PDB file of C-alpha atoms in Angstrom:
ATOM      1  CA  MET B  72      -6.847 -27.932   6.014  1.00 47.00           C
ATOM      2  CA  PRO B  73      -7.409 -26.385   2.593  1.00 60.00           C
ATOM      3  CA  ASP B  74      -4.571 -24.455   0.995  1.00 91.00           C
ATOM      4  CA  ARG B  75      -4.512 -20.718   1.261  1.00 95.00           C
ATOM      5  CA  ILE B  76      -5.284 -18.844  -1.942  1.00 96.00           C
ATOM      6  CA  LEU B  77      -5.167 -15.250  -3.092  1.00 98.00           C
ATOM      7  CA  ARG B  78      -8.091 -14.258  -5.275  1.00 97.00           C
ATOM      8  CA  PRO B  79     -10.060 -11.179  -6.355  1.00 98.00           C
ATOM      9  CA  LEU B  80     -12.944 -10.141  -4.130  1.00 98.00           C
ATOM     10  CA  ASP B  81     -16.343 -10.008  -5.779  1.00 96.00           C
ATOM     11  CA  ARG B  82     -18.475  -6.914  -5.190  1.00 96.00           C
ATOM     12  CA  GLY B  83     -20.305  -8.365  -2.187  1.00 97.00           C
ATOM     13  CA  GLU B  84     -17.056  -9.572  -0.602  1.00 97.00           C
ATOM     14  CA  LEU B  85     -15.471  -6.170  -1.178  1.00 98.00           C
ATOM     15  CA  ARG B  86     -18.336  -4.450   0.614  1.00 97.00           C
ATOM     16  CA  THR B  87     -18.119  -6.903   3.518  1.00 97.00           C
ATOM     17  CA  VAL B  88     -14.335  -6.477   3.806  1.00 97.00           C
ATOM     18  CA  TYR B  89     -14.709  -2.707   3.747  1.00 97.00           C
ATOM     19  CA  ARG B  90     -17.448  -2.585   6.374  1.00 97.00           C
ATOM     20  CA  GLU B  91     -16.226  -5.333   8.703  1.00 96.00           C
ATOM     21  CA  HIS B  92     -12.459  -5.070   8.396  1.00 97.00           C
ATOM     22  CA  LEU B  93     -11.031  -2.026   6.598  1.00 96.00           C
ATOM     23  CA  ARG B  94     -13.041   0.417   8.724  1.00 94.00           C
ATOM     24  CA  ALA B  95     -11.566  -1.129  11.875  1.00 94.00           C
ATOM     25  CA  ASP B  96      -8.051  -1.632  10.489  1.00 93.00           C
ATOM     26  CA  PHE B  97      -7.377   1.871   9.134  1.00 88.00           C
ATOM     27  CA  PRO B  98      -8.042   5.305  10.635  1.00 84.00           C
ATOM     28  CA  ALA B  99     -10.743   7.412   8.999  1.00 85.00           C
ATOM     29  CA  ALA B 100      -8.171   9.820   7.544  1.00 80.00           C
ATOM     30  CA  GLU B 101      -6.585   6.923   5.594  1.00 83.00           C
ATOM     31  CA  ARG B 102      -9.794   5.327   4.300  1.00 87.00           C
ATOM     32  CA  LYS B 103     -11.036   6.006   0.820  1.00 89.00           C
ATOM     33  CA  PRO B 104     -14.823   5.971   0.448  1.00 92.00           C
ATOM     34  CA  LEU B 105     -16.203   2.588  -0.588  1.00 95.00           C
ATOM     35  CA  GLY B 106     -17.754   4.155  -3.700  1.00 93.00           C
ATOM     36  CA  ALA B 107     -14.342   5.443  -4.847  1.00 90.00           C
ATOM     37  CA  ILE B 108     -12.809   1.988  -4.401  1.00 93.00           C
ATOM     38  CA  GLU B 109     -15.680   0.352  -6.301  1.00 95.00           C
ATOM     39  CA  SER B 110     -15.378   2.888  -9.136  1.00 92.00           C
ATOM     40  CA  ALA B 111     -11.617   2.381  -9.468  1.00 90.00           C
ATOM     41  CA  ALA B 112     -12.068  -1.401  -9.413  1.00 93.00           C
ATOM     42  CA  ALA B 113     -14.795  -1.192 -12.085  1.00 92.00           C
ATOM     43  CA  ALA B 114     -12.463   0.975 -14.218  1.00 88.00           C
ATOM     44  CA  GLY B 115      -9.844  -1.783 -14.075  1.00 88.00           C
ATOM     45  CA  CYS B 116      -7.116   0.187 -12.326  1.00 88.00           C
ATOM     46  CA  TYR B 117      -7.630  -1.075  -8.764  1.00 92.00           C
ATOM     47  CA  ASP B 118      -7.327  -4.654  -7.518  1.00 96.00           C
ATOM     48  CA  THR B 119      -9.099  -5.885  -4.393  1.00 98.00           C
ATOM     49  CA  LEU B 120      -7.675  -9.232  -3.321  1.00 98.00           C
ATOM     50  CA  GLY B 121      -8.412 -11.542  -0.435  1.00 98.00           C
ATOM     51  CA  LEU B 122      -6.310 -14.223   1.216  1.00 98.00           C
ATOM     52  CA  PHE B 123      -8.603 -17.178   1.868  1.00 97.00           C
ATOM     53  CA  GLN B 124      -8.355 -20.558   3.510  1.00 95.00           C
ATOM     54  CA  GLY B 125     -11.415 -22.369   2.294  1.00 93.00           C
ATOM     55  CA  GLU B 126     -14.221 -19.838   2.692  1.00 93.00           C
ATOM     56  CA  ALA B 127     -12.531 -17.998   5.568  1.00 95.00           C
ATOM     57  CA  LEU B 128     -11.006 -14.594   4.827  1.00 97.00           C
ATOM     58  CA  LEU B 129      -7.593 -14.330   6.491  1.00 97.00           C
ATOM     59  CA  GLY B 130      -6.407 -11.008   5.056  1.00 97.00           C
ATOM     60  CA  TYR B 131      -6.757  -8.586   2.186  1.00 98.00           C
ATOM     61  CA  ALA B 132      -4.769  -6.275  -0.051  1.00 98.00           C
ATOM     62  CA  PHE B 133      -5.917  -3.446  -2.311  1.00 97.00           C
ATOM     63  CA  LEU B 134      -3.562  -2.151  -5.003  1.00 96.00           C
ATOM     64  CA  TRP B 135      -3.547   0.500  -7.701  1.00 92.00           C
ATOM     65  CA  ARG B 136      -2.303  -0.840 -11.023  1.00 87.00           C
ATOM     66  CA  ASP B 137      -0.187   1.506 -13.097  1.00 76.00           C
ATOM     67  CA  GLY B 138      -1.555   1.912 -16.600  1.00 72.00           C
ATOM     68  CA  GLU B 139       1.959   1.836 -18.029  1.00 70.00           C
ATOM     69  CA  GLY B 140       2.656  -1.569 -16.448  1.00 67.00           C
ATOM     70  CA  GLU B 141       5.627  -0.355 -14.461  1.00 70.00           C
ATOM     71  CA  CYS B 142       4.390  -1.096 -10.964  1.00 85.00           C
ATOM     72  CA  ALA B 143       1.458  -1.728  -8.689  1.00 92.00           C
ATOM     73  CA  LEU B 144       1.068   0.549  -5.667  1.00 94.00           C
ATOM     74  CA  LEU B 145       0.023  -1.140  -2.434  1.00 95.00           C
ATOM     75  CA  ASP B 146      -2.862   0.854  -0.985  1.00 94.00           C
ATOM     76  CA  TYR B 147      -4.082  -1.365   1.881  1.00 95.00           C
ATOM     77  CA  LEU B 148      -2.673  -4.551   3.390  1.00 96.00           C
ATOM     78  CA  ALA B 149      -4.080  -6.170   6.526  1.00 96.00           C
ATOM     79  CA  ILE B 150      -4.537  -9.498   8.230  1.00 97.00           C
ATOM     80  CA  CYS B 151      -7.925 -10.002   9.831  1.00 95.00           C
ATOM     81  CA  ARG B 152      -8.169  -9.739  13.607  1.00 90.00           C
ATOM     82  CA  GLY B 153      -7.438 -13.037  15.298  1.00 86.00           C
ATOM     83  CA  GLY B 154      -4.875 -14.035  12.663  1.00 82.00           C
ATOM     84  CA  ARG B 155      -2.185 -11.474  13.336  1.00 85.00           C
ATOM     85  CA  GLY B 156       1.264 -12.355  14.628  1.00 84.00           C
ATOM     86  CA  ARG B 157       1.371 -15.751  12.891  1.00 87.00           C
ATOM     87  CA  GLY B 158       3.291 -14.865   9.733  1.00 90.00           C
ATOM     88  CA  LEU B 159       0.200 -14.415   7.556  1.00 95.00           C
ATOM     89  CA  GLY B 160       1.204 -10.863   6.618  1.00 94.00           C
ATOM     90  CA  SER B 161       4.509 -12.083   5.222  1.00 94.00           C
ATOM     91  CA  GLU B 162       2.723 -14.908   3.432  1.00 95.00           C
ATOM     92  CA  LEU B 163       0.201 -12.502   1.911  1.00 96.00           C
ATOM     93  CA  LEU B 164       2.969 -10.154   0.808  1.00 95.00           C
ATOM     94  CA  GLY B 165       4.816 -13.075  -0.814  1.00 95.00           C
ATOM     95  CA  MET B 166       1.649 -14.059  -2.673  1.00 96.00           C
ATOM     96  CA  LEU B 167       1.258 -10.471  -3.894  1.00 96.00           C
ATOM     97  CA  LEU B 168       4.821 -10.450  -5.203  1.00 94.00           C
ATOM     98  CA  ASP B 169       4.044 -13.630  -7.113  1.00 94.00           C
ATOM     99  CA  HIS B 170       0.678 -12.312  -8.340  1.00 94.00           C
ATOM    100  CA  TYR B 171       2.346  -9.193  -9.789  1.00 92.00           C
ATOM    101  CA  ARG B 172       5.491 -10.924 -11.045  1.00 91.00           C
ATOM    102  CA  ALA B 173       4.905  -9.587 -14.598  1.00 89.00           C
ATOM    103  CA  PHE B 174       5.435  -6.057 -13.250  1.00 89.00           C
ATOM    104  CA  PRO B 175       8.956  -4.775 -12.591  1.00 89.00           C
ATOM    105  CA  GLY B 176       7.903  -4.486  -8.957  1.00 91.00           C
ATOM    106  CA  LEU B 177       5.517  -3.366  -6.266  1.00 95.00           C
ATOM    107  CA  LEU B 178       5.658   0.097  -4.747  1.00 96.00           C
ATOM    108  CA  VAL B 179       4.993   0.672  -1.046  1.00 96.00           C
ATOM    109  CA  GLU B 180       4.454   3.900   0.870  1.00 94.00           C
ATOM    110  CA  ALA B 181       5.256   3.506   4.568  1.00 93.00           C
ATOM    111  CA  GLU B 182       5.023   6.395   7.015  1.00 91.00           C
ATOM    112  CA  ALA B 183       8.454   7.888   7.618  1.00 90.00           C
ATOM    113  CA  GLU B 184       9.859   8.455  11.065  1.00 87.00           C
ATOM    114  CA  GLU B 185       9.524  12.061  12.197  1.00 86.00           C
ATOM    115  CA  PRO B 186      10.634  13.810  15.399  1.00 83.00           C
ATOM    116  CA  SER B 187       7.108  15.142  15.945  1.00 85.00           C
ATOM    117  CA  ALA B 188       5.615  11.621  15.906  1.00 82.00           C
ATOM    118  CA  GLY B 189       7.071  10.601  19.274  1.00 84.00           C
ATOM    119  CA  GLU B 190       9.046   7.485  20.123  1.00 88.00           C
ATOM    120  CA  GLY B 191       6.074   5.107  20.371  1.00 87.00           C
ATOM    121  CA  GLU B 192       4.713   6.070  16.970  1.00 86.00           C
ATOM    122  CA  ASN B 193       8.191   6.023  15.410  1.00 87.00           C
ATOM    123  CA  ALA B 194       8.776   2.523  16.801  1.00 91.00           C
ATOM    124  CA  LEU B 195       5.583   1.374  15.053  1.00 89.00           C
ATOM    125  CA  ARG B 196       6.709   3.044  11.821  1.00 90.00           C
ATOM    126  CA  ARG B 197      10.133   1.322  12.047  1.00 93.00           C
ATOM    127  CA  ARG B 198       8.366  -1.999  12.567  1.00 93.00           C
ATOM    128  CA  ARG B 199       6.289  -1.480   9.402  1.00 92.00           C
ATOM    129  CA  LEU B 200       9.355  -0.513   7.380  1.00 94.00           C
ATOM    130  CA  ASP B 201      11.254  -3.550   8.696  1.00 95.00           C
ATOM    131  CA  PHE B 202       8.328  -5.811   7.718  1.00 95.00           C
ATOM    132  CA  TYR B 203       8.676  -4.750   4.083  1.00 95.00           C
ATOM    133  CA  ARG B 204      12.470  -4.912   4.158  1.00 95.00           C
ATOM    134  CA  ARG B 205      12.379  -8.484   5.518  1.00 93.00           C
ATOM    135  CA  ALA B 206      10.123  -9.368   2.578  1.00 92.00           C
ATOM    136  CA  GLY B 207      12.775  -8.133   0.136  1.00 92.00           C
ATOM    137  CA  PHE B 208      11.618  -4.569  -0.460  1.00 96.00           C
ATOM    138  CA  ARG B 209      14.340  -1.973  -0.641  1.00 96.00           C
ATOM    139  CA  ASP B 210      14.423   1.759  -0.030  1.00 95.00           C
ATOM    140  CA  LEU B 211      14.057   3.572  -3.344  1.00 95.00           C
ATOM    141  CA  GLY B 212      15.870   6.646  -2.060  1.00 94.00           C
ATOM    142  CA  TYR B 213      12.971   9.079  -2.115  1.00 95.00           C
ATOM    143  CA  ARG B 214      10.045  10.144  -0.013  1.00 94.00           C
ATOM    144  CA  ALA B 215       6.543  11.244  -0.918  1.00 93.00           C
ATOM    145  CA  ARG B 216       4.462  13.814   0.925  1.00 90.00           C
ATOM    146  CA  LEU B 217       0.786  12.916   0.572  1.00 86.00           C
ATOM    147  CA  PHE B 218      -1.988  14.917   2.217  1.00 82.00           C
ATOM    148  CA  GLY B 219       0.411  16.230   4.860  1.00 83.00           C
ATOM    149  CA  VAL B 220       1.981  12.844   5.699  1.00 85.00           C
ATOM    150  CA  THR B 221       5.563  11.923   4.724  1.00 90.00           C
ATOM    151  CA  TYR B 222       6.216   8.409   3.430  1.00 92.00           C
ATOM    152  CA  ASP B 223       9.362   6.425   2.743  1.00 95.00           C
ATOM    153  CA  CYS B 224       9.010   4.696  -0.623  1.00 96.00           C
ATOM    154  CA  LEU B 225      10.105   1.104  -1.035  1.00 96.00           C
ATOM    155  CA  GLY B 226      10.079  -1.164  -4.051  1.00 95.00           C
ATOM    156  CA  SER B 227      10.423  -4.805  -4.930  1.00 95.00           C
ATOM    157  CA  GLY B 228      11.879  -6.665  -7.864  1.00 91.00           C
ATOM    158  CA  ARG B 229      13.691  -4.731 -10.547  1.00 91.00           C
ATOM    159  CA  LEU B 230      11.682  -1.528 -10.018  1.00 90.00           C
ATOM    160  CA  THR B 231      14.046   1.442 -10.208  1.00 90.00           C
ATOM    161  CA  ALA B 232      13.604   4.731  -8.384  1.00 92.00           C
ATOM    162  CA  ARG B 233      13.091   6.524 -11.707  1.00 91.00           C
ATOM    163  CA  GLU B 234      10.318   4.092 -12.737  1.00 89.00           C
ATOM    164  CA  ALA B 235       8.744   4.290  -9.285  1.00 91.00           C
ATOM    165  CA  ILE B 236       8.702   8.099  -9.214  1.00 92.00           C
ATOM    166  CA  ALA B 237       7.178   8.258 -12.705  1.00 90.00           C
ATOM    167  CA  ALA B 238       4.520   5.649 -11.856  1.00 89.00           C
ATOM    168  CA  HIS B 239       3.856   7.282  -8.481  1.00 89.00           C
ATOM    169  CA  ARG B 240       3.272  10.665 -10.107  1.00 89.00           C
ATOM    170  CA  ARG B 241       1.050   9.149 -12.828  1.00 85.00           C
ATOM    171  CA  HIS B 242      -1.021   7.397 -10.210  1.00 84.00           C
ATOM    172  CA  TYR B 243      -1.840  10.530  -8.268  1.00 83.00           C
ATOM    173  CA  ALA B 244      -2.215  12.687 -11.378  1.00 79.00           C
ATOM    174  CA  ARG B 245      -4.600  10.323 -13.196  1.00 71.00           C
ATOM    175  CA  ALA B 246      -6.375   8.372 -10.505  1.00 64.00           C
ATOM    176  CA  LEU B 247      -7.009  11.204  -8.098  1.00 63.00           C
ATOM    177  CA  ARG B 248      -6.531  14.361 -10.202  1.00 61.00           C
ATOM    178  CA  LEU B 249      -5.248  16.286  -7.228  1.00 54.00           C
ATOM    179  CA  PRO B 250      -3.455  19.623  -7.033  1.00 54.00           C
ATOM    180  CA  GLY B 251       0.311  19.464  -6.601  1.00 55.00           C
ATOM    181  CA  LYS B 252       0.584  20.810  -3.064  1.00 67.00           C
ATOM    182  CA  LEU B 253      -1.378  17.894  -1.623  1.00 80.00           C
ATOM    183  CA  VAL B 254       0.910  15.420  -3.376  1.00 84.00           C
ATOM    184  CA  GLU B 255       4.680  15.950  -3.634  1.00 87.00           C
ATOM    185  CA  ILE B 256       6.655  13.155  -5.316  1.00 91.00           C
ATOM    186  CA  PRO B 257       9.505  13.098  -4.565  1.00 90.00           C
ATOM    187  CA  TYR B 258       9.257  15.126  -1.421  1.00 89.00           C
ATOM    188  CA  PRO B 259      12.328  17.297  -0.845  1.00 80.00           C
ATOM    189  CA  GLN B 260      14.609  15.921   1.800  1.00 56.00           C
ATOM    190  CA  LEU B 261      15.796  18.160   4.621  1.00 44.00           C
ATOM    191  CA  LYS B 262      18.712  20.304   3.526  1.00 39.00           C
ATOM    192  CA  LYS B 263      22.039  19.303   4.972  1.00 38.00           C
ATOM    193  CA  GLU B 264      23.469  21.775   7.415  1.00 36.00           C
ATOM    194  CA  LYS B 265      26.494  23.703   6.216  1.00 39.00           C
ATOM    195  CA  SER B 266      29.649  22.908   8.105  1.00 34.00           C
TER     196      SER B 266
END
């Protein structure tokens, strides 16, 4: 069998991945329009990468690259249907860490547990967080509130919380040019009850 490689997707591959995989792998509320992804990729601030074995696509990852070189923000990560549950996600994540080794680290937003989410949904969220922790990501000690969803923020490598917050804010300020109330970084934690 040929070795697995991580490589950039060309424009045709990106369109195929978006239409045949990303649409099925992520809910509509989490999907950016294909045109926005293509524009960001053409501007050089967005990487679309595929994990291949020979010509077969096994998984994909899309990342925002910080213009200051402090971190790359993982936007989408998925293993193609039929390949899940075999360790390919961990392998892909390891390849991403190697691919971005010149950066202080990668930044990940993973949905935070919330009482309103219910136990089943919170179990899924814990599983996602544990996946990143097993791969060596650590909690950065802050949350982000993005479009009404609260995320725990994790980082790899030598990325500090201060660097991550600054890069996180730059990303949303420059790439998306959104008003502050839709994006809160860091998101205030719940106040501790007075004793």
